[in-house]
Short mmCIF file of N, CA and C in Angstrom, two decimals:
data_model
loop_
_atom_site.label_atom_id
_atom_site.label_comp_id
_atom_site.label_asym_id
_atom_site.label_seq_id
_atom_site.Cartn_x
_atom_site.Cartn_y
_atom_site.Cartn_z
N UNK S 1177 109.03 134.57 -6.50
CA UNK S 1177 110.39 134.07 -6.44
C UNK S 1177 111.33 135.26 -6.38
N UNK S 1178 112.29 134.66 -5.53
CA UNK S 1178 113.47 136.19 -5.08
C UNK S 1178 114.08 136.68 -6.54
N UNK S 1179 114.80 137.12 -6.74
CA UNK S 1179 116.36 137.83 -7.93
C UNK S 1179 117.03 136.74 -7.36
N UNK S 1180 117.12 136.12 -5.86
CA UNK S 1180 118.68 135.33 -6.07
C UNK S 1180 118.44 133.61 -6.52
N UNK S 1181 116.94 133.39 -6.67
CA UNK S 1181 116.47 131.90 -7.07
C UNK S 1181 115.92 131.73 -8.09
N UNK S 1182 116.38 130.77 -8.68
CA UNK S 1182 115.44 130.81 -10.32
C UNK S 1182 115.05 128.89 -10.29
N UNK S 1183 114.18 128.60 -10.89
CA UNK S 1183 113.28 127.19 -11.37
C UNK S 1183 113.86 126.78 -12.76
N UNK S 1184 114.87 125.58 -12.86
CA UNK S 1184 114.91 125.35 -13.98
C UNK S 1184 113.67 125.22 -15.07
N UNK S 1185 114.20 125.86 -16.19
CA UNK S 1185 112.98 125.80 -17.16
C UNK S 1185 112.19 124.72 -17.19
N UNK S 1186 112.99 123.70 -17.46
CA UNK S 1186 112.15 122.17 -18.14
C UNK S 1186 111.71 121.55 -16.80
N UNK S 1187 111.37 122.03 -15.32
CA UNK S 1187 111.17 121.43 -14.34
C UNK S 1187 109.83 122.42 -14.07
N UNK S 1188 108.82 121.56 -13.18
CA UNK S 1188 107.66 122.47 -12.66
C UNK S 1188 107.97 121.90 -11.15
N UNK S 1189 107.50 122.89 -9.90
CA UNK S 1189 107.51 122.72 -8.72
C UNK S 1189 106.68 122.19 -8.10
N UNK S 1190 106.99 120.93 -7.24
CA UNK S 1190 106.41 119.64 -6.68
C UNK S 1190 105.16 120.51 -5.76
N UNK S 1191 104.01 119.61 -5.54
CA UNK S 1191 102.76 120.00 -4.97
C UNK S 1191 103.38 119.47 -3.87
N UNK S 1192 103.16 120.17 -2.48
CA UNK S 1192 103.53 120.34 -0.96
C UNK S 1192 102.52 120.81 -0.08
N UNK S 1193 101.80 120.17 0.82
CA UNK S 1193 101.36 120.57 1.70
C UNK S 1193 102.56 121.45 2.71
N UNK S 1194 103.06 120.90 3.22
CA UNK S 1194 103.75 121.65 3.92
C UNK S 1194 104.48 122.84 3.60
N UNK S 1195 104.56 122.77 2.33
CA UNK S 1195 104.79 124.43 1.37
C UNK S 1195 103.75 125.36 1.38
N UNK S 1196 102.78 124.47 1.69
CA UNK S 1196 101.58 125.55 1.19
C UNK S 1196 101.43 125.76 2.84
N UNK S 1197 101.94 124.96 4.00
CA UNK S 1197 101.50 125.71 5.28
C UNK S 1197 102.57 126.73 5.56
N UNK S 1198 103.67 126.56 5.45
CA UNK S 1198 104.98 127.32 5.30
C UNK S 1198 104.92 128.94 5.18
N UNK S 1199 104.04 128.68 3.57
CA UNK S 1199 103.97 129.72 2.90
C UNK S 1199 102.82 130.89 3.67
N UNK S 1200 101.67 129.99 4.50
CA UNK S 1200 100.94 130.74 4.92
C UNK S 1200 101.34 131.31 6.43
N UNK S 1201 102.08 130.74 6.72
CA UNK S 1201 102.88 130.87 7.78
C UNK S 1201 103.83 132.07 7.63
N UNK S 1202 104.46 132.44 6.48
CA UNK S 1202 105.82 133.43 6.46
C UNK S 1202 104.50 134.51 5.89
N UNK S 1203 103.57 134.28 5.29
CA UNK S 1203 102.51 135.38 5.19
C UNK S 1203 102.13 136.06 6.30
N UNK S 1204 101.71 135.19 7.26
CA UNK S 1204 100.75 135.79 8.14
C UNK S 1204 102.26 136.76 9.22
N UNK S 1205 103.08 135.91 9.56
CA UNK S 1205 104.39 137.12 9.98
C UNK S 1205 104.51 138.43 9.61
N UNK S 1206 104.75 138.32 7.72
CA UNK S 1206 104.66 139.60 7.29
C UNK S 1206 103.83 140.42 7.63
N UNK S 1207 102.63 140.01 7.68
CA UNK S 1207 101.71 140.94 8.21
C UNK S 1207 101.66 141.74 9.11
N UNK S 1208 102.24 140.60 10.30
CA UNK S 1208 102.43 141.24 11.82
C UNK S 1208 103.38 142.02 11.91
N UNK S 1209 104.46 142.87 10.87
CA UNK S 1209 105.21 143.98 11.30
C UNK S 1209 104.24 144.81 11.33
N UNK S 1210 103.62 144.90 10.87
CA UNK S 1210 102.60 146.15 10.63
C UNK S 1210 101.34 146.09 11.88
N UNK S 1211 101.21 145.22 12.15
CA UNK S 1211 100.35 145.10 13.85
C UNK S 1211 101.36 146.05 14.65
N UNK S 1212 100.11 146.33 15.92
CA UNK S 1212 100.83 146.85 16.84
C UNK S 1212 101.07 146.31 18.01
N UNK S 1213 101.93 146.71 18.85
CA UNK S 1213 102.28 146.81 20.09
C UNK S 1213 102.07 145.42 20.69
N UNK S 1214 101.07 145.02 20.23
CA UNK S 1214 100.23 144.24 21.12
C UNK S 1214 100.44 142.73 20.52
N UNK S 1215 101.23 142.74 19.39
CA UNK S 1215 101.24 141.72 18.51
C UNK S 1215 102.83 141.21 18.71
N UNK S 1216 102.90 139.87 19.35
CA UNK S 1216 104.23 139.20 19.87
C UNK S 1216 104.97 139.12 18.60
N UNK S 1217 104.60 139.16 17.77
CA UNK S 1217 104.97 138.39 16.31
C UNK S 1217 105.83 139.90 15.42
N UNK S 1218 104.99 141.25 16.11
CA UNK S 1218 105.42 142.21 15.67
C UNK S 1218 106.39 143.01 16.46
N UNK S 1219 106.35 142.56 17.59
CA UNK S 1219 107.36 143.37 18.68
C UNK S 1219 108.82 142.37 18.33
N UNK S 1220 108.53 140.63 18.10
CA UNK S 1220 109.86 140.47 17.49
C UNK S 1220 110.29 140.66 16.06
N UNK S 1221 109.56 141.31 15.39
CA UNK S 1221 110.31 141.63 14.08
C UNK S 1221 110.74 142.88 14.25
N UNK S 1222 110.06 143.99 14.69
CA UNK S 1222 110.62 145.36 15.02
C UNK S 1222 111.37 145.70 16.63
N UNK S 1223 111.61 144.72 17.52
CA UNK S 1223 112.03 145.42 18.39
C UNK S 1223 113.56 145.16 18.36
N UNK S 1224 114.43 144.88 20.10
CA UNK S 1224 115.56 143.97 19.45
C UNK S 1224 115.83 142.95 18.69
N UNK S 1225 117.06 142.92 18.07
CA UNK S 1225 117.17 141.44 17.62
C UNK S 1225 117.37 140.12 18.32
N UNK S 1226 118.18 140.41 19.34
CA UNK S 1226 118.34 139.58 20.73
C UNK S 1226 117.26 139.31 21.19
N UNK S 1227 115.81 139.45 21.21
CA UNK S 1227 114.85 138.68 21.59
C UNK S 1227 114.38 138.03 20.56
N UNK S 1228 114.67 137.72 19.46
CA UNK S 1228 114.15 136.97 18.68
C UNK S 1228 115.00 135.71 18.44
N UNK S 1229 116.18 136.10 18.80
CA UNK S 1229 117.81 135.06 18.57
C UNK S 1229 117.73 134.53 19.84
N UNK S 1230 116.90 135.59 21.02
CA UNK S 1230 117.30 134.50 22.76
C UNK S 1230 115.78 133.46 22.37
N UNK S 1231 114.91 134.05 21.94
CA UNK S 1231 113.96 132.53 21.43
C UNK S 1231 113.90 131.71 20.66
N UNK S 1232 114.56 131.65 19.36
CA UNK S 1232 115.04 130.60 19.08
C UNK S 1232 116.11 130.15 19.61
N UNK S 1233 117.05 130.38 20.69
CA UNK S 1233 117.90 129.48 21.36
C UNK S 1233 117.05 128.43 22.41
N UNK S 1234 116.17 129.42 23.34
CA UNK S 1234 115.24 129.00 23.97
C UNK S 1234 114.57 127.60 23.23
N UNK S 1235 114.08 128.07 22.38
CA UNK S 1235 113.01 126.97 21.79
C UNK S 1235 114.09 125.63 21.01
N UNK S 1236 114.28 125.97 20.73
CA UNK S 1236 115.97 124.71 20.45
C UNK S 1236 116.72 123.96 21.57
N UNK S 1237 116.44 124.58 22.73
CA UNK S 1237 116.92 124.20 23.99
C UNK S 1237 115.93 123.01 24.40
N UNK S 1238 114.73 123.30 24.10
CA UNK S 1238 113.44 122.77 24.55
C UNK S 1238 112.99 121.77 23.10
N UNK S 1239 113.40 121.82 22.22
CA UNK S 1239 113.21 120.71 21.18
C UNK S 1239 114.43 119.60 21.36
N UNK S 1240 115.45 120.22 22.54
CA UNK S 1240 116.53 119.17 22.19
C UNK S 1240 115.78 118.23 23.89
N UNK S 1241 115.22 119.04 24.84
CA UNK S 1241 115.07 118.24 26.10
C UNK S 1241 113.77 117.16 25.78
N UNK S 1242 113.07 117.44 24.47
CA UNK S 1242 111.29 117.12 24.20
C UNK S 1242 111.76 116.08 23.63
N UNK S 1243 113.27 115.95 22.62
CA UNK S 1243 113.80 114.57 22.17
C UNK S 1243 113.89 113.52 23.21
N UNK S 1244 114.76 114.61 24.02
CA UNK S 1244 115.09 113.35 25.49
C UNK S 1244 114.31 112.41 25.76
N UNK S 1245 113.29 113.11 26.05
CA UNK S 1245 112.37 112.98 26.85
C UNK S 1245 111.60 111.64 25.74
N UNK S 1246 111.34 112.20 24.92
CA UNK S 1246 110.76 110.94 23.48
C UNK S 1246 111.65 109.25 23.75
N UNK S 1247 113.13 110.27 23.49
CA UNK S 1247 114.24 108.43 23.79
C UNK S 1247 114.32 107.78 24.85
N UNK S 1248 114.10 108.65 26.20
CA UNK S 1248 114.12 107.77 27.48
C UNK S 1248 112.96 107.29 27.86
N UNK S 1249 111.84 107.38 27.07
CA UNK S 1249 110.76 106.59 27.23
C UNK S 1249 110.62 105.21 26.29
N UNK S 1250 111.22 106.04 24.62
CA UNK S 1250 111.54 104.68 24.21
C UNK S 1250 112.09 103.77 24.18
N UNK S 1251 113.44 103.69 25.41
CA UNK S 1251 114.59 103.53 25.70
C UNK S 1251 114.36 102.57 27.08
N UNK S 1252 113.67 102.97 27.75
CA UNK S 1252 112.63 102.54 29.33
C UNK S 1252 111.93 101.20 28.44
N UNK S 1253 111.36 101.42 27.97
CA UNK S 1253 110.11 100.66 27.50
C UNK S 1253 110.99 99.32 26.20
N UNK S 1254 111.91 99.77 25.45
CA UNK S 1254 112.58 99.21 25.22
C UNK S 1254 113.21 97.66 26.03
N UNK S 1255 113.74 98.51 26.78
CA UNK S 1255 114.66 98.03 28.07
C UNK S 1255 113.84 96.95 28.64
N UNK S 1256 112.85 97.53 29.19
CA UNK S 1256 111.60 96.65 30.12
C UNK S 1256 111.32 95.37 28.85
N UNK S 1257 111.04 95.68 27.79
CA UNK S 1257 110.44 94.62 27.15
C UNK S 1257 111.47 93.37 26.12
N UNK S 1258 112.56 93.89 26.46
CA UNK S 1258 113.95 92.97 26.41
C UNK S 1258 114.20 92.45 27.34
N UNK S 1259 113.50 92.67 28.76
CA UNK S 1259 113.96 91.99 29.96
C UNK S 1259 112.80 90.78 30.26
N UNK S 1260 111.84 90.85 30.01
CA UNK S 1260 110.68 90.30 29.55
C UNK S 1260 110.67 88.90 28.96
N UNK S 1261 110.88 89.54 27.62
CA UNK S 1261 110.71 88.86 26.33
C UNK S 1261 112.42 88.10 26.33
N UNK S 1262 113.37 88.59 26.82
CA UNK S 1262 114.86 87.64 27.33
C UNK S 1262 114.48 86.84 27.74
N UNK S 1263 113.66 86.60 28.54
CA UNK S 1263 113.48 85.53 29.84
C UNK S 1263 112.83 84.61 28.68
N UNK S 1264 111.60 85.02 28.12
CA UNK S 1264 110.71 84.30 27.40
C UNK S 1264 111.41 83.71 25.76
N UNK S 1265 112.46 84.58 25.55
CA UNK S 1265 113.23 84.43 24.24
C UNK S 1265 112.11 84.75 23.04
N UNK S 1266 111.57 85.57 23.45
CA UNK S 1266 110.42 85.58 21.87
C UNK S 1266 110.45 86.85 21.46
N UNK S 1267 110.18 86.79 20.36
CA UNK S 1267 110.76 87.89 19.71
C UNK S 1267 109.68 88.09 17.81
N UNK S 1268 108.84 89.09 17.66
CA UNK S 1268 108.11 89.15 16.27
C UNK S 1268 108.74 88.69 15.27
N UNK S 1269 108.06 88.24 13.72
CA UNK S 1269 108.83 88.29 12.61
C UNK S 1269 109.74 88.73 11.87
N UNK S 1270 109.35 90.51 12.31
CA UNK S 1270 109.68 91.40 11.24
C UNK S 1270 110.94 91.92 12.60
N UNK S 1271 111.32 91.32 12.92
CA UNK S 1271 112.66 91.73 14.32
C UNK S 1271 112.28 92.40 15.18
N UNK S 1272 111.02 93.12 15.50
CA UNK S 1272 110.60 94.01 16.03
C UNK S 1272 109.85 93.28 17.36
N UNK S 1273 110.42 93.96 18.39
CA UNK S 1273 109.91 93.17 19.95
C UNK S 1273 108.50 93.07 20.06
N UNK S 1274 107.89 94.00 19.07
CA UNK S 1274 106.63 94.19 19.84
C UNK S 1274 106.59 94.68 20.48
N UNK S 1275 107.00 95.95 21.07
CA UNK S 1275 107.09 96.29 22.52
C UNK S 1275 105.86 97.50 22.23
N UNK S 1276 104.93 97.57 23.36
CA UNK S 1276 103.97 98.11 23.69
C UNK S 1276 104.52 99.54 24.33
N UNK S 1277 104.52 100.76 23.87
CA UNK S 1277 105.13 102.10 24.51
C UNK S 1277 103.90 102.48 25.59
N UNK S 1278 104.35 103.08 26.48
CA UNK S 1278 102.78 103.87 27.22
C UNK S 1278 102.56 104.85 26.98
N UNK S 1279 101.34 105.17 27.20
CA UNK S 1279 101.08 106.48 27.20
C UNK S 1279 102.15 107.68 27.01
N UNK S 1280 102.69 107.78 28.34
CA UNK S 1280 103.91 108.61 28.16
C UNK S 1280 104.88 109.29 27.02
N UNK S 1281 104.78 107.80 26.44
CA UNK S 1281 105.74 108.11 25.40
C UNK S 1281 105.06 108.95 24.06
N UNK S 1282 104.05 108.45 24.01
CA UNK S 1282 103.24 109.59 22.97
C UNK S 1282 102.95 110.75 23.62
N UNK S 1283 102.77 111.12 24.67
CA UNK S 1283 102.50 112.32 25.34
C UNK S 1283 103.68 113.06 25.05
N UNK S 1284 105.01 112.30 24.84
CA UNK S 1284 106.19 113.33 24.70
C UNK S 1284 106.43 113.11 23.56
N UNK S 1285 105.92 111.99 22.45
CA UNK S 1285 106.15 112.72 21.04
C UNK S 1285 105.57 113.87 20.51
N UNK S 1286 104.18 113.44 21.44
CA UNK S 1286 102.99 115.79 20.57
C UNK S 1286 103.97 116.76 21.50
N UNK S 1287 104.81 116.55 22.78
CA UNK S 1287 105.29 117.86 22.72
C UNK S 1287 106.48 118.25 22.26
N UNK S 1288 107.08 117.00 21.54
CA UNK S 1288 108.40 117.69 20.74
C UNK S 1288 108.11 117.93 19.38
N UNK S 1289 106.53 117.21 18.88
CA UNK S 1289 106.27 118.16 17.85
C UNK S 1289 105.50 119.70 18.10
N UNK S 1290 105.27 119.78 19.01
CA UNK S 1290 104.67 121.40 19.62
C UNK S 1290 106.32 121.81 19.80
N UNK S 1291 107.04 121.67 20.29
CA UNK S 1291 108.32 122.33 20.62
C UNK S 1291 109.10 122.78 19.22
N UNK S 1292 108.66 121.63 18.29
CA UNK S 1292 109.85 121.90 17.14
C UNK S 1292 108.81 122.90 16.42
N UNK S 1293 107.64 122.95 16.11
CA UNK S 1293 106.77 123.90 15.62
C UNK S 1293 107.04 125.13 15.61
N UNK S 1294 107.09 125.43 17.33
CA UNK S 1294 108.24 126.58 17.73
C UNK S 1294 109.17 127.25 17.34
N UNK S 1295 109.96 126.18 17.23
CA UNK S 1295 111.65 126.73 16.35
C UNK S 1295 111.21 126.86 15.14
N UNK S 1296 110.13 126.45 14.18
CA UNK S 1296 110.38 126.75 13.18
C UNK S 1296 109.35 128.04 12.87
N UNK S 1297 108.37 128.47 13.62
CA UNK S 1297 108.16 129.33 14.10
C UNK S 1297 108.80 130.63 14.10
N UNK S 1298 109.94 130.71 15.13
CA UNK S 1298 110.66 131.41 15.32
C UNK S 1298 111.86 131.65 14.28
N UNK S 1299 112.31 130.77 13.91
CA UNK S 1299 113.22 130.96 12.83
C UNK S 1299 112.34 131.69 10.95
N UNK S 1300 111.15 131.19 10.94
CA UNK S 1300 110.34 132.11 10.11
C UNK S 1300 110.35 133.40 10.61
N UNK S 1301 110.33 134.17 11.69
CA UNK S 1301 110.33 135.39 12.01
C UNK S 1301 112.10 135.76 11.34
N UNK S 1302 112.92 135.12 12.05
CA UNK S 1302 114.31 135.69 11.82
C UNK S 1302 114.50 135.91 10.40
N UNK S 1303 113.62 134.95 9.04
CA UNK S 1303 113.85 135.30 8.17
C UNK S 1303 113.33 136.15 7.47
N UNK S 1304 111.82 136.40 8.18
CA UNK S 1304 111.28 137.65 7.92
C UNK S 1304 111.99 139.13 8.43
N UNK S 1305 112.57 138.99 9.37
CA UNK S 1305 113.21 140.09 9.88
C UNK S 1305 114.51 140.71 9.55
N UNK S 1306 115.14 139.53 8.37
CA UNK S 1306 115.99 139.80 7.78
C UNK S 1306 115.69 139.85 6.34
N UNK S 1307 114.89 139.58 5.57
CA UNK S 1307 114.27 139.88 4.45
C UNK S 1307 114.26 138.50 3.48
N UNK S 1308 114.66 137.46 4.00
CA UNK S 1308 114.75 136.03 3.37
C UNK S 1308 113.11 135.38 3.30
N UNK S 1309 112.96 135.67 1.69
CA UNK S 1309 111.62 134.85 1.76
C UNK S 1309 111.82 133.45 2.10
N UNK S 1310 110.59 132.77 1.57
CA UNK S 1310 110.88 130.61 1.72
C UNK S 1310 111.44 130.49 0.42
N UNK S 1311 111.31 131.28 -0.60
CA UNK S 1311 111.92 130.23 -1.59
C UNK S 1311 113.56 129.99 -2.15
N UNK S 1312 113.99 131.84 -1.18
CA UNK S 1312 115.59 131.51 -1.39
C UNK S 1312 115.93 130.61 -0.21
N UNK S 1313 114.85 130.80 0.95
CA UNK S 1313 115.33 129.69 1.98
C UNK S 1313 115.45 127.91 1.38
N UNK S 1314 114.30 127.76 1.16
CA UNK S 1314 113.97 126.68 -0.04
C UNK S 1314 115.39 126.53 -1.09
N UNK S 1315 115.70 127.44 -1.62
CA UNK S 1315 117.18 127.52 -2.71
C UNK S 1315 118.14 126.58 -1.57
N UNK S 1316 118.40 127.52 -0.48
CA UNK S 1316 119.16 126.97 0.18
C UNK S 1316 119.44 126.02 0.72
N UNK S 1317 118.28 124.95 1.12
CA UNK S 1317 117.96 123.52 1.10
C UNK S 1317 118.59 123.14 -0.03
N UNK S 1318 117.65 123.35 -1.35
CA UNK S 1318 117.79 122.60 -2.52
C UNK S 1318 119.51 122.77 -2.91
N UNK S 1319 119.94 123.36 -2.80
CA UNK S 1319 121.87 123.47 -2.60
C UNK S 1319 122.74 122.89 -2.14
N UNK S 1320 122.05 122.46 -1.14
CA UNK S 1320 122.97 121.69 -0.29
C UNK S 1320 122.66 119.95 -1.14
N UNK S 1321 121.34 119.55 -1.63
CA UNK S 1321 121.17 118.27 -2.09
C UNK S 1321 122.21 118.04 -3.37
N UNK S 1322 122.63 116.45 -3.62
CA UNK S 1322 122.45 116.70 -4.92
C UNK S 1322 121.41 116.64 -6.06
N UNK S 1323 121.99 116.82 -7.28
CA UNK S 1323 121.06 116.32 -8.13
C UNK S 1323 119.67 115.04 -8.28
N UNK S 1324 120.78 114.20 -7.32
CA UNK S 1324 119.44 113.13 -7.26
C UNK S 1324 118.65 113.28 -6.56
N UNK S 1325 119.12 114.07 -5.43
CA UNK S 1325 118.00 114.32 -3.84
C UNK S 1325 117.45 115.63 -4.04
N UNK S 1326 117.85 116.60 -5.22
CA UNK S 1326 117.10 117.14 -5.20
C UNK S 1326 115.11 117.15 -5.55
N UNK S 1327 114.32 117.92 -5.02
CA UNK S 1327 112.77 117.54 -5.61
C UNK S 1327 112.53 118.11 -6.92
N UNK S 1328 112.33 117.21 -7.82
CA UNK S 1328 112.02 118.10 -9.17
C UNK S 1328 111.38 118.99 -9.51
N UNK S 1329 111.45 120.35 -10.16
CA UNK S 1329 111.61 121.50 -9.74
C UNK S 1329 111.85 122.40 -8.56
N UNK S 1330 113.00 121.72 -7.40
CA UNK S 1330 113.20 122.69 -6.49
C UNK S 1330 113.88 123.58 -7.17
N UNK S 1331 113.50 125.28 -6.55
CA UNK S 1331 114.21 126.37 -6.87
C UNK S 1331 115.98 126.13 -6.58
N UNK S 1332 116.77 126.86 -7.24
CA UNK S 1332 118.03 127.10 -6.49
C UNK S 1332 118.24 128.14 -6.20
N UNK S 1333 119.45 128.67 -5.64
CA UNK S 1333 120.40 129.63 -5.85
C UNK S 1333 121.21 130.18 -7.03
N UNK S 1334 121.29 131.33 -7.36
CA UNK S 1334 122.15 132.04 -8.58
C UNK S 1334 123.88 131.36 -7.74
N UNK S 1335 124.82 131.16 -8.38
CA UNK S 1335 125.95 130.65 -7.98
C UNK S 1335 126.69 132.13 -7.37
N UNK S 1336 126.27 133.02 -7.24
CA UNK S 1336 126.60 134.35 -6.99
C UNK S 1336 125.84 134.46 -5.86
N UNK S 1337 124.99 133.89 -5.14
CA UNK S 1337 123.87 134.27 -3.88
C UNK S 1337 124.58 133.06 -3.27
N UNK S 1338 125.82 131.96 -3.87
CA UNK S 1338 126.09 131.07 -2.99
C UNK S 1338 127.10 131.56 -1.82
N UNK S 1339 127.16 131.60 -0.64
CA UNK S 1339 128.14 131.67 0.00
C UNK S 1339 128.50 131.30 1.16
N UNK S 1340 129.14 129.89 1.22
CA UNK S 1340 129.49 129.02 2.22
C UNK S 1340 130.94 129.13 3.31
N UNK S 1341 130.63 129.10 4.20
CA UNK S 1341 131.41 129.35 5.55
C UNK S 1341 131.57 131.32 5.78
N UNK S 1342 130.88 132.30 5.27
CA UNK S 1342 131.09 133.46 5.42
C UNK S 1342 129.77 133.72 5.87
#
């Protein structure tokens, strides 16, 4: 845990898979400053910063077209099975059309979860490259919740590491 995040005493920190991939994830980065040349992971932590900031724009560009792409299939298929089921007036219990998606449409939900993987990917480098472990990143989540939404024992921020709109 950083100097700028502390764990309330009387709280212990929630079991997370995805913390624990996170975590192995901002590990294996660290590592790669110290690779060479040859290591993508290490040429963006040590080279410019602008190639690490033009790929996460990149990859954000491409998690916002992989959404599209997700809604106008569910949106198509939607559509089609309101035009359908209008004619027929039938309609499931639970309000739900029933509507059968194709293929397609799961083909473009794995690549906007491969796309968003990416960004978060890449944005683990930026915080490695700026020296932000996960758990003041983590603080910084848990800050923005309140009290109720926070997860019991999320870390915070020292009120001195807070600093909003600067």
């Amino acid at each position: 845990m950083s100097q700028k995040t502390y764990l309330p005493t009387d709280e212990t920190p929630p079991p997370s898979h995805i913390g624990a991939t996170l975590e192995a994830l901002a590990s294996t980065i660290a590592t790669r400053r110290e690779a060479g040349e040859e290591s993508y992971t290490h040429r963006l932590l040590t080279g410019s910063v602008d190639d690490v900031l033009k790929k996460v724009m990149e990859e954000a560009g491409e998690v916002a077209l992989a959404a599209k792409d997700v809604e106008s299939w569910a949106c198509s298929s939607l559509a089609a099975a309101l035009a359908v089921e209008g004619d027929a007036g039938v309609a499931s219990d639970e309000g739900s059309l029933g509507v059968e998606l194709p293929a397609e449409y799961f083909d473009a939900v794995n690549h906007l979860r491969y796309e968003t993987a990416d960004v978060v990917y890449h944005l683990l480098v930026v915080l490695e490259r700026f020296g932000i472990d996960l758990d003041e990143f983590a603080a910084e989540l848990n800050n923005r919740m309140t009290d109720d939404e926070r997860p019991q024992g999320g870390v915070r921020l020292h009120d001195d590491c807070v600093k909003r709109g600067n």
